[in-house]
PDB file of C-alpha atoms and ligand atoms in Angstrom:
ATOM      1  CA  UNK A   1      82.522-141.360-185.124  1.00 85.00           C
ATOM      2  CA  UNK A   2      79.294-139.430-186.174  1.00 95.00           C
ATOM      3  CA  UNK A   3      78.598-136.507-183.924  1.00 97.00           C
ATOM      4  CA  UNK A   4      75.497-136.535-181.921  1.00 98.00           C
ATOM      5  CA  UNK A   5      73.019-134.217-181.131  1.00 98.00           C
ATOM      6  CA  UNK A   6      70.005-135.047-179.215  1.00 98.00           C
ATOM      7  CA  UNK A   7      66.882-133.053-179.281  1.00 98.00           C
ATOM      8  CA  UNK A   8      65.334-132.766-176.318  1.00 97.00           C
ATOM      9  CA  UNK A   9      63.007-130.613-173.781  1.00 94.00           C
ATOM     10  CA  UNK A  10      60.198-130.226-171.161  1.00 85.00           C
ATOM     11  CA  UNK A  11      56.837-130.776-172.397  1.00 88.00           C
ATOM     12  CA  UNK A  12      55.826-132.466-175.928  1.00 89.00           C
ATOM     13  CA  UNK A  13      54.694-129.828-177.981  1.00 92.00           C
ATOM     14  CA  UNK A  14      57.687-127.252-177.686  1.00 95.00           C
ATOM     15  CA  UNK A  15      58.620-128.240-181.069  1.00 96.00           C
ATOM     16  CA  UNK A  16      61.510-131.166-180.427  1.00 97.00           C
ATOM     17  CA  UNK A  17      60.255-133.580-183.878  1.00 96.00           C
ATOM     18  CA  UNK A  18      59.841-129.570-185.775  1.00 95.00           C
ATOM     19  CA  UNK A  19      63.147-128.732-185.092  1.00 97.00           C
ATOM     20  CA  UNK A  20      64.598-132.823-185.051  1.00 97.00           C
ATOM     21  CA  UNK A  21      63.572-132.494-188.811  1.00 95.00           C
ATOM     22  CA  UNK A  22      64.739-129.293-189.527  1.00 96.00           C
ATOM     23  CA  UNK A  23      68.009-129.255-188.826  1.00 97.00           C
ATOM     24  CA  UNK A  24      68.532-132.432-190.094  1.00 97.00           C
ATOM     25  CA  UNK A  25      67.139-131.121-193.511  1.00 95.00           C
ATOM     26  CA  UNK A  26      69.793-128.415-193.083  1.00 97.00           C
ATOM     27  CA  UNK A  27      72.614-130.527-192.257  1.00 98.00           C
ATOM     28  CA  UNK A  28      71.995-132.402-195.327  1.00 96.00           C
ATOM     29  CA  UNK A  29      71.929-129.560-197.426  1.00 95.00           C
ATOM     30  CA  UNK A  30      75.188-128.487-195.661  1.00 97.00           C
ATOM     31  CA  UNK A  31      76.524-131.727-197.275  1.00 97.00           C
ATOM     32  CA  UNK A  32      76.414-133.538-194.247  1.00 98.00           C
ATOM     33  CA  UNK A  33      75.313-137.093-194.078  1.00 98.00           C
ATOM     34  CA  UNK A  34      72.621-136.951-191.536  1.00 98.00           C
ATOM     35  CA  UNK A  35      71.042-140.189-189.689  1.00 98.00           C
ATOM     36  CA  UNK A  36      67.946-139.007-187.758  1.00 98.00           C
ATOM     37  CA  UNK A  37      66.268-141.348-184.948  1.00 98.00           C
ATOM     38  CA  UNK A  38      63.046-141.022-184.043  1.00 98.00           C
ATOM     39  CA  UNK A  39      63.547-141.940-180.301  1.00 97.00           C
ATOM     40  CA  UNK A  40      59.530-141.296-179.394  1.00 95.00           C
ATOM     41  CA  UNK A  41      58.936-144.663-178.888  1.00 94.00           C
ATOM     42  CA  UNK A  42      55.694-145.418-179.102  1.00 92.00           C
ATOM     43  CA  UNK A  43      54.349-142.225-180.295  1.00 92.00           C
ATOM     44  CA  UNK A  44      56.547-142.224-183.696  1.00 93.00           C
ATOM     45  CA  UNK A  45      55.952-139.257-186.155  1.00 93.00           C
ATOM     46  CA  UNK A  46      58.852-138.334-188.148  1.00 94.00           C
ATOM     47  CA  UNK A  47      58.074-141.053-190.605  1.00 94.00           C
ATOM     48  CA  UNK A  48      54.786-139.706-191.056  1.00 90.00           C
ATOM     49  CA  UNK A  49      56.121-136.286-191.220  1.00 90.00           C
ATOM     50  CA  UNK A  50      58.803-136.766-193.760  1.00 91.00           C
ATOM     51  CA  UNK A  51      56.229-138.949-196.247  1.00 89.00           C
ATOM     52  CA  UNK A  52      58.075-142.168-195.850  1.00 92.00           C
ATOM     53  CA  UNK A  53      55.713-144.221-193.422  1.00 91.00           C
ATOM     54  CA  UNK A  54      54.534-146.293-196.116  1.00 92.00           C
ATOM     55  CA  UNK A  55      58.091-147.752-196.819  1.00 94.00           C
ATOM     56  CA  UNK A  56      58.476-148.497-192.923  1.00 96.00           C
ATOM     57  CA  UNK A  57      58.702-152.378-192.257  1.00 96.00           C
ATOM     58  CA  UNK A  58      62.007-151.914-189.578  1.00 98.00           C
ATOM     59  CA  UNK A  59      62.204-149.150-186.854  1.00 98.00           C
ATOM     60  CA  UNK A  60      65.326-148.255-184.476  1.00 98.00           C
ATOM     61  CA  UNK A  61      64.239-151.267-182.460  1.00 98.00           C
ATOM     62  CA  UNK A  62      65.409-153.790-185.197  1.00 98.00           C
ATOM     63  CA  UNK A  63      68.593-152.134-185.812  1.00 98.00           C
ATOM     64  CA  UNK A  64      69.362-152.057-182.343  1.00 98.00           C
ATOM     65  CA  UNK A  65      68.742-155.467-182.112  1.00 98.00           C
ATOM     66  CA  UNK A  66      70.954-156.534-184.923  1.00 97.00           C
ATOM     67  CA  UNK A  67      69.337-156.320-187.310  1.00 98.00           C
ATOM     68  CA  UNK A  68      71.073-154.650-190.562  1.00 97.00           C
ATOM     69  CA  UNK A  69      71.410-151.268-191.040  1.00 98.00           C
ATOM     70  CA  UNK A  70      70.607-150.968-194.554  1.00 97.00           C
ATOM     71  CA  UNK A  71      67.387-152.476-194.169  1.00 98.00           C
ATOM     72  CA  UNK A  72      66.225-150.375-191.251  1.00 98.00           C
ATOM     73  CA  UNK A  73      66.799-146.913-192.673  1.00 98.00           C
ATOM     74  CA  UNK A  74      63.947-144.758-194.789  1.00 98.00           C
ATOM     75  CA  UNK A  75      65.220-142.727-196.934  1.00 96.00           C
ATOM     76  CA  UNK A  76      63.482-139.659-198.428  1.00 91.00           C
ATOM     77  CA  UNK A  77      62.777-138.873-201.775  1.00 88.00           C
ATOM     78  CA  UNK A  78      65.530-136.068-203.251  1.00 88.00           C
ATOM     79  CA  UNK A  79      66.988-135.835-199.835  1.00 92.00           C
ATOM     80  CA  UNK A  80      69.671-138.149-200.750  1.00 91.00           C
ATOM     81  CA  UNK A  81      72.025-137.295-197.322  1.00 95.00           C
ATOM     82  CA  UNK A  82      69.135-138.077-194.986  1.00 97.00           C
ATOM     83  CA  UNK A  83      68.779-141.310-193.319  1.00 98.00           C
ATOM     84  CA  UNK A  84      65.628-141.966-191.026  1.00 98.00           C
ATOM     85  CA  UNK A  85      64.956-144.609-188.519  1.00 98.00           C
ATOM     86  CA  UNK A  86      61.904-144.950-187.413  1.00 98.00           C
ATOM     87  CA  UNK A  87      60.732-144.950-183.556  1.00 98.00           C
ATOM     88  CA  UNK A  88      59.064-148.968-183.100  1.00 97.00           C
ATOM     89  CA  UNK A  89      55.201-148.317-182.379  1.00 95.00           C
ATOM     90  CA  UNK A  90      55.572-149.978-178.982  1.00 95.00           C
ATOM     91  CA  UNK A  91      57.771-148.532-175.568  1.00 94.00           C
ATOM     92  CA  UNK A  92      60.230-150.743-174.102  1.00 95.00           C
ATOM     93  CA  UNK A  93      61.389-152.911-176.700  1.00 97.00           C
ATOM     94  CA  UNK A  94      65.493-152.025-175.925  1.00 97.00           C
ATOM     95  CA  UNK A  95      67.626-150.760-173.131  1.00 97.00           C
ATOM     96  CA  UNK A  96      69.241-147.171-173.336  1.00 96.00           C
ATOM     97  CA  UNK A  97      72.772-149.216-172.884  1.00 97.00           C
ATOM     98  CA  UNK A  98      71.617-151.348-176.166  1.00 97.00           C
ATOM     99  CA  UNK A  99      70.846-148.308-177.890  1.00 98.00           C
ATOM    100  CA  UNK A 100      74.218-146.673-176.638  1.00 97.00           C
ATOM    101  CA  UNK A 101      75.986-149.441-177.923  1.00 97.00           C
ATOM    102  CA  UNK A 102      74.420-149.729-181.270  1.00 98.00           C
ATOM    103  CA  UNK A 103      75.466-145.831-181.729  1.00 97.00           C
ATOM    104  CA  UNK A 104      79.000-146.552-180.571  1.00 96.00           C
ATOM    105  CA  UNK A 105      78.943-149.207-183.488  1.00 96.00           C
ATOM    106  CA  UNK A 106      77.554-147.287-186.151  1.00 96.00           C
ATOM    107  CA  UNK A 107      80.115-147.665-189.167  1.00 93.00           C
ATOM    108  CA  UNK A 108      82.838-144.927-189.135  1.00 88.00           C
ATOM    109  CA  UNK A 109      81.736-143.876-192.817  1.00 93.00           C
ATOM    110  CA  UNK A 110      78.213-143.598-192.507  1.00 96.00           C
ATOM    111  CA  UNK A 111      77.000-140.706-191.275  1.00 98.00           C
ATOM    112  CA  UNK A 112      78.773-137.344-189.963  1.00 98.00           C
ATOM    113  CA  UNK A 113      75.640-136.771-187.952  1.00 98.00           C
ATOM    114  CA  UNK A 114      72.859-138.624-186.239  1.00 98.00           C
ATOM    115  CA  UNK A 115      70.042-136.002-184.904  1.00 98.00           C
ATOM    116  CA  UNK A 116      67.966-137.952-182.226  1.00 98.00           C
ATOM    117  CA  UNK A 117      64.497-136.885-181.537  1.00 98.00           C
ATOM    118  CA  UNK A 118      63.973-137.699-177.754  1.00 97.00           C
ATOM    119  CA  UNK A 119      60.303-138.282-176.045  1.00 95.00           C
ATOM    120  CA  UNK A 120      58.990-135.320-173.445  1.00 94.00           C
ATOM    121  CA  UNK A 121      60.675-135.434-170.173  1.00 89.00           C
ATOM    122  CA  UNK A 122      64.209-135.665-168.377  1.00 89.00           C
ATOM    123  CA  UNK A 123      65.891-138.702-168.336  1.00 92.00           C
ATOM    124  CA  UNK A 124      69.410-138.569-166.631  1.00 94.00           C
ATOM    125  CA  UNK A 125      70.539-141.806-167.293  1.00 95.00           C
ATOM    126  CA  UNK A 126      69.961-141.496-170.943  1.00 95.00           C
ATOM    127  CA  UNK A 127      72.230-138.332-170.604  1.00 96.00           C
ATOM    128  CA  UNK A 128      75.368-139.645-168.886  1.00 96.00           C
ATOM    129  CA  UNK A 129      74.703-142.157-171.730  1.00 97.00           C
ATOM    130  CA  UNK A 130      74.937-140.389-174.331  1.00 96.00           C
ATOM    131  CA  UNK A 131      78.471-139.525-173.642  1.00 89.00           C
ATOM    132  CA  UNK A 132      80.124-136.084-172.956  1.00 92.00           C
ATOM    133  CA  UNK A 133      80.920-135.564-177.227  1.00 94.00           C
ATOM    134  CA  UNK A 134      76.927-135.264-177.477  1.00 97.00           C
ATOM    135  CA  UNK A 135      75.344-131.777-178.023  1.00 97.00           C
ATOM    136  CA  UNK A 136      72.407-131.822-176.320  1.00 98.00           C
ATOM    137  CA  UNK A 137      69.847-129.550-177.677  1.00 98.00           C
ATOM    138  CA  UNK A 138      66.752-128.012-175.392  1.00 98.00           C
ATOM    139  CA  UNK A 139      63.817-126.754-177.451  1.00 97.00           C
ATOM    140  CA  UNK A 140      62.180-124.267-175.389  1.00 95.00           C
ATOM    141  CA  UNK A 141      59.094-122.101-176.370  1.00 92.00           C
ATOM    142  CA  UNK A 142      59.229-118.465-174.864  1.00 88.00           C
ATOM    143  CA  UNK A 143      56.497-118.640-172.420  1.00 87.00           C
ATOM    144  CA  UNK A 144      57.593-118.752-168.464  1.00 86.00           C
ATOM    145  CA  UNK A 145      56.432-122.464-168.093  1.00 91.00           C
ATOM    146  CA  UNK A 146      59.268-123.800-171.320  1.00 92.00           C
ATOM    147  CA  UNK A 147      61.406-121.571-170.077  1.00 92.00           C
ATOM    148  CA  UNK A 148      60.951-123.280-166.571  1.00 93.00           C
ATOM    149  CA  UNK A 149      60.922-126.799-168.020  1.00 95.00           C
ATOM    150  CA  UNK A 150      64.396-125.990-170.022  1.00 96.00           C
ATOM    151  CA  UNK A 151      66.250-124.562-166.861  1.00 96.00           C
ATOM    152  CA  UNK A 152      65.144-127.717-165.330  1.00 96.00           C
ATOM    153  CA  UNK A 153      66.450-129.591-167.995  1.00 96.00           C
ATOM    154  CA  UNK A 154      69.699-127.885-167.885  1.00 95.00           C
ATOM    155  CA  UNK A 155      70.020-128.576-164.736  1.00 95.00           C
ATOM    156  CA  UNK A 156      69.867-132.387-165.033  1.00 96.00           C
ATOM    157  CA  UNK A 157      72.446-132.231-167.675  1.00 96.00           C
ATOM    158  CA  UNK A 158      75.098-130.083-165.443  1.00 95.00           C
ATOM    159  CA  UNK A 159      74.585-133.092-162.889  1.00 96.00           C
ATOM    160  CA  UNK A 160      75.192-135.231-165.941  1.00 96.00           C
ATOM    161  CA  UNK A 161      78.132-133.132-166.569  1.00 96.00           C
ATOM    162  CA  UNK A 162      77.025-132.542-170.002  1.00 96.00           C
ATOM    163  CA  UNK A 163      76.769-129.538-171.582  1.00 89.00           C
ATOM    164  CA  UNK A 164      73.580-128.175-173.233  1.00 95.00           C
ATOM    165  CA  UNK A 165      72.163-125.284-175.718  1.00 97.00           C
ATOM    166  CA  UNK A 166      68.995-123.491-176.397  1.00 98.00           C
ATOM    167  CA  UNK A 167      66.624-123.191-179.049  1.00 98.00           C
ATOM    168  CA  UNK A 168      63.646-120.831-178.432  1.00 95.00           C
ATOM    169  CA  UNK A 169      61.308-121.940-180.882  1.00 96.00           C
ATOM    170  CA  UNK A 170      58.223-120.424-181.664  1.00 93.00           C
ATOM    171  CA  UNK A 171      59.439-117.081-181.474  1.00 91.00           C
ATOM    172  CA  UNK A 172      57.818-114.329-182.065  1.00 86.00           C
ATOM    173  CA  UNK A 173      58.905-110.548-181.194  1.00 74.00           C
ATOM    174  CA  UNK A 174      55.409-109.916-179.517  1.00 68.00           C
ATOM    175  CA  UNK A 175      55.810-112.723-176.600  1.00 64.00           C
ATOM    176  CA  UNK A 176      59.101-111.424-175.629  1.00 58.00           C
ATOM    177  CA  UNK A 177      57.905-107.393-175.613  1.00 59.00           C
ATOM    178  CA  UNK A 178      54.968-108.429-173.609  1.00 58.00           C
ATOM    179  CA  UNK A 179      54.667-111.816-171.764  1.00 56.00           C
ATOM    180  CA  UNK A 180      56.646-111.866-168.656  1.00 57.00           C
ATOM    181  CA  UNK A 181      59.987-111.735-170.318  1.00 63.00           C
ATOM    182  CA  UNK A 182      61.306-107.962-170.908  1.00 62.00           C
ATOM    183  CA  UNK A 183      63.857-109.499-173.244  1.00 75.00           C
ATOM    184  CA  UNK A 184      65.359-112.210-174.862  1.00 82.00           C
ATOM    185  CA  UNK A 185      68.149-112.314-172.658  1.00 86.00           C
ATOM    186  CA  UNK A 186      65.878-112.835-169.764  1.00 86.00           C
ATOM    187  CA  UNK A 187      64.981-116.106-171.216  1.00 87.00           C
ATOM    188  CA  UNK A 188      68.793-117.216-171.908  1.00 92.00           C
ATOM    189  CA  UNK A 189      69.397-116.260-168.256  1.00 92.00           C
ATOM    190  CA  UNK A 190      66.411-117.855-166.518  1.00 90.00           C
ATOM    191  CA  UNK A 191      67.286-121.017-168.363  1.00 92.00           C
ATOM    192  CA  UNK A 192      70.592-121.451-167.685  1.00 91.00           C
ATOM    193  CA  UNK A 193      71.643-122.781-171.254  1.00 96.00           C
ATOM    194  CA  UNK A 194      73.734-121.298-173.686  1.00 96.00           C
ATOM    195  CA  UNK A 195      71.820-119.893-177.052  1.00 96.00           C
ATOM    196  CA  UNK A 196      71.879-121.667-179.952  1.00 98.00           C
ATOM    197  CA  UNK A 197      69.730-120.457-181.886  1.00 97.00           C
ATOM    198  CA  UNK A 198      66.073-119.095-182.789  1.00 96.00           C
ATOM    199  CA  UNK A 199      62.960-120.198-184.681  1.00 96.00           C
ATOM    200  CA  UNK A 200      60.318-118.344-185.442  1.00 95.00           C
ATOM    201  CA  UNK A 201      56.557-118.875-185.439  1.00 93.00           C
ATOM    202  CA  UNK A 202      55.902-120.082-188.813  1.00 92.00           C
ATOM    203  CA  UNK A 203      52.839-121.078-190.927  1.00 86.00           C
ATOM    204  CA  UNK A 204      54.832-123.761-192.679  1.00 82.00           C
ATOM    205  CA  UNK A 205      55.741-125.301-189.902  1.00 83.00           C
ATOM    206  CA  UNK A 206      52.627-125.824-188.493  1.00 79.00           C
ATOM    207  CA  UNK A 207      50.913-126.792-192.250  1.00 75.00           C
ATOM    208  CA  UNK A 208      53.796-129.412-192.547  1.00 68.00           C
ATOM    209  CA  UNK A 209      51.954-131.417-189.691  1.00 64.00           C
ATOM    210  CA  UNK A 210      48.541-130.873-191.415  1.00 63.00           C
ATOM    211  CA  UNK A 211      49.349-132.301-194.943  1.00 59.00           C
ATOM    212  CA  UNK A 212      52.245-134.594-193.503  1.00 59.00           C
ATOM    213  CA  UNK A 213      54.414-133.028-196.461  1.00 65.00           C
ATOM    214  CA  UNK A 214      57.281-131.826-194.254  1.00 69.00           C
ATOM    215  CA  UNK A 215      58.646-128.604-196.520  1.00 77.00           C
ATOM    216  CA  UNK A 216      60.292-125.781-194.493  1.00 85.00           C
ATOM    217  CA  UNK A 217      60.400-122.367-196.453  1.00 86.00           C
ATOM    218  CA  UNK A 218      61.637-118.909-195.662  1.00 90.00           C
ATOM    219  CA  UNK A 219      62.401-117.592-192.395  1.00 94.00           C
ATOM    220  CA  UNK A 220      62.250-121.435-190.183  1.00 94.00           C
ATOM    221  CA  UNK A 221      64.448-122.659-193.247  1.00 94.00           C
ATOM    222  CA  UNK A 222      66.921-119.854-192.386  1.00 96.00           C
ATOM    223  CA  UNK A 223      66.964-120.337-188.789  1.00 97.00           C
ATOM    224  CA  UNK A 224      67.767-123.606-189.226  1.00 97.00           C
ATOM    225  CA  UNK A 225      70.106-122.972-191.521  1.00 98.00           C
ATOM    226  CA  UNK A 226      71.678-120.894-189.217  1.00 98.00           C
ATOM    227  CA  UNK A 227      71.403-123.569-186.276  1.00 98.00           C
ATOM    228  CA  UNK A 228      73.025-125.841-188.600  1.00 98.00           C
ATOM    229  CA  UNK A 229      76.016-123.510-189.270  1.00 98.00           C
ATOM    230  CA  UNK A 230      76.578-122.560-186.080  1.00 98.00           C
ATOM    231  CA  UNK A 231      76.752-126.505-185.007  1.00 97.00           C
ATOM    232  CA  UNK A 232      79.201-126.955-187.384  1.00 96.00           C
ATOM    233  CA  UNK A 233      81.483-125.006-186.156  1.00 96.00           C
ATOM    234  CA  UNK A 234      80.903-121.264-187.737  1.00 96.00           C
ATOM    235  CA  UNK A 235      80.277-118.047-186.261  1.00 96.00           C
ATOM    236  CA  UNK A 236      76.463-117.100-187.554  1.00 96.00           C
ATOM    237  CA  UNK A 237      75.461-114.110-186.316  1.00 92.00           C
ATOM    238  CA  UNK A 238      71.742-113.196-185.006  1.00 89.00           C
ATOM    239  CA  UNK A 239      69.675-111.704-187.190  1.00 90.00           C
ATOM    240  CA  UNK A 240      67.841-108.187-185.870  1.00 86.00           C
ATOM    241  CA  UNK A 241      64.998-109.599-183.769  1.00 82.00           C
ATOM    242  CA  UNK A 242      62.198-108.894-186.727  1.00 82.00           C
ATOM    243  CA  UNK A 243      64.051-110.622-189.066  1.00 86.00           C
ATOM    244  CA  UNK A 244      63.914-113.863-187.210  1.00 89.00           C
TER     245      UNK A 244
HETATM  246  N1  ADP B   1      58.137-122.862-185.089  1.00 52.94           N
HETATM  247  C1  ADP B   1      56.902-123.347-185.223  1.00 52.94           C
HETATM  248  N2  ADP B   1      55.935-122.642-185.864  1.00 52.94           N
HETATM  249  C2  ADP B   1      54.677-123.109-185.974  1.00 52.94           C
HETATM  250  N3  ADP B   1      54.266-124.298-185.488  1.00 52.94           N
HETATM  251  C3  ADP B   1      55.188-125.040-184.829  1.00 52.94           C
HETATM  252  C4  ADP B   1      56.537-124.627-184.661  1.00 52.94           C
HETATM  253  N4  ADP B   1      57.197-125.596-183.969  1.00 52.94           N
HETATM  254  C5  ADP B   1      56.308-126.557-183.719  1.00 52.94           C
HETATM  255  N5  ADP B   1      55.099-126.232-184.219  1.00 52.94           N
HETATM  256  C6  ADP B   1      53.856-127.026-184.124  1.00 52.94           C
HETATM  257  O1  ADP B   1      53.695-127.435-182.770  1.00 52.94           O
HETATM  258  C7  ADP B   1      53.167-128.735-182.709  1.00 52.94           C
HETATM  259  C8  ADP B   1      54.066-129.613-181.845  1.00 52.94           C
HETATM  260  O2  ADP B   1      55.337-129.742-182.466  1.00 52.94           O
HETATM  261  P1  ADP B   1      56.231-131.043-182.275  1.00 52.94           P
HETATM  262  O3  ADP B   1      57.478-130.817-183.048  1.00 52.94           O
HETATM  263  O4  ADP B   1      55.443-132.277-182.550  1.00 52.94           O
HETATM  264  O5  ADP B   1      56.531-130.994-180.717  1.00 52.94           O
HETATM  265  P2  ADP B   1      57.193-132.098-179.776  1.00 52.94           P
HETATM  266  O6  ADP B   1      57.968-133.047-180.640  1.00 52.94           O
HETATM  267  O7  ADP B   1      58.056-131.310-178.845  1.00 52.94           O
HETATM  268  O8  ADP B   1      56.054-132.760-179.065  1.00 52.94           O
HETATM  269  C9  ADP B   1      53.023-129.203-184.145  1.00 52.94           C
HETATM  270  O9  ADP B   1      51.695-129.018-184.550  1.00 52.94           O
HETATM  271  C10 ADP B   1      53.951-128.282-184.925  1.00 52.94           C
HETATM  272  O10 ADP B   1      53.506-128.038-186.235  1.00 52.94           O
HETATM  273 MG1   MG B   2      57.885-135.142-180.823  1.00 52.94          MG
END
């Protein structure tokens, strides 16, 4: 069975799609056969983001309902190891147990990951859902109020009794030197979660969700690159702090 990761964390706006996208752009140039969900239901963006939103006539809520695979998915220009579903453009159209089950019968030789953008918010139930294999990822921005939201967050999951990991996006060398947090470790510490990785502040980032061209360049394409890696099983150092 794919491996799942699910993206999730506090408050929208920490950068859950951002990083949803980007590390399933760098799985798939790992080699990986990537299936990301847009699970935002109701608010749905990565279609938009990733230029394909045009081509959408099924979402996540079709396929879950039976619907077949093949003619659900989006697929992205040149980015021939990415498959996107599409979050449906209204809330409550299946149950977390439907959705479960669909991802328990996704075909064996498919996909070796499916990256799942989740909504804002904690949502336990969707956690001991999700199974114990799942890597649950908390995107967390380094200002004391993320940092807050993520320990809560990892808190839900330990009740869950899932395990999850940290990715301080937004980073930039000047909030950790002089906003509350003396170091980095203090924000690995007050949230309770194990680093994953880091991703910096980055122009291209934020331009991708002006022009809805979604092309990550130098340092975010690294640390995702790096995320990627490290998800896969290798041992990726950190970079010096500037060189994030
Ligand atoms: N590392 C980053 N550098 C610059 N802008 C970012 C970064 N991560 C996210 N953003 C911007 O923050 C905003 C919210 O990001 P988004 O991924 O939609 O958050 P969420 O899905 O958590 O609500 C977007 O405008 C996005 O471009
Ligand atoms: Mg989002």
């Amino acid at each position: 069975m794919a491996k799942i990761i699910a993206v999730l964390g506090g408050k929208g706006g920490s950068g859950k799609s951002t990083c949803s996208i980007g590390l399933a752009l760098a799985l798939s140039e790992q080699n990986k056969r990537v299936l990301l969900i847009d699970l935002d239901e109701g608010m749905r963006c990565l279609d938009m983001l990733l230029g394909v939103s045009e081509k959408l006539l099924f979402d996540v809520s079709d396929a879950v309902g039976g619907r077949e695979l093949s003619s659900c998915i989006l697929k992205v220009d040149g980015i021939d190891n990415l498959s996107l579903l599409a979050a449906p453009g209204e809330k409550g159209l299946f149950s977390t147990t439907d959705f479960v089950k669909f991802l328990e019968n996704l075909p064996n030789n498919l996909f070796d990951y499916v990256v799942i953008d989740l909504p804002a918010g904690s949502d336990i139930e969707l956690y001991k859902a999700l199974g114990p294999g799942t890597e649950f990822l908390c995107v967390c921005n380094p200002n004391a109020v993320s940092v807050r939201d993520a320990a809560t967050i990892g808190a839900l999951l330990n009740k869950a009794n899932r395990k999850g990991k940290l990715i301080i996006n937004r980073f930039e060398t000047y909030f950790v030197r002089n906003v509350i947090f003396s170091t980095l470790d203090d924000i690995i510490n007050e949230s309770g979660l194990a680093l994953v990785g880091i991703v910096p502040e980055s122009e291209h980032l934020s331009f991708a969700f002006l022009n809805g061209n979604f092309k990550i360049k130098g340092r975010a394409k690294k640390a995702f690159s790096r995320i990627a890696s490290r998800l896969c099983g290798q041992n990726v150092p950190l970079p010096k702090l500037k060189r994030i």
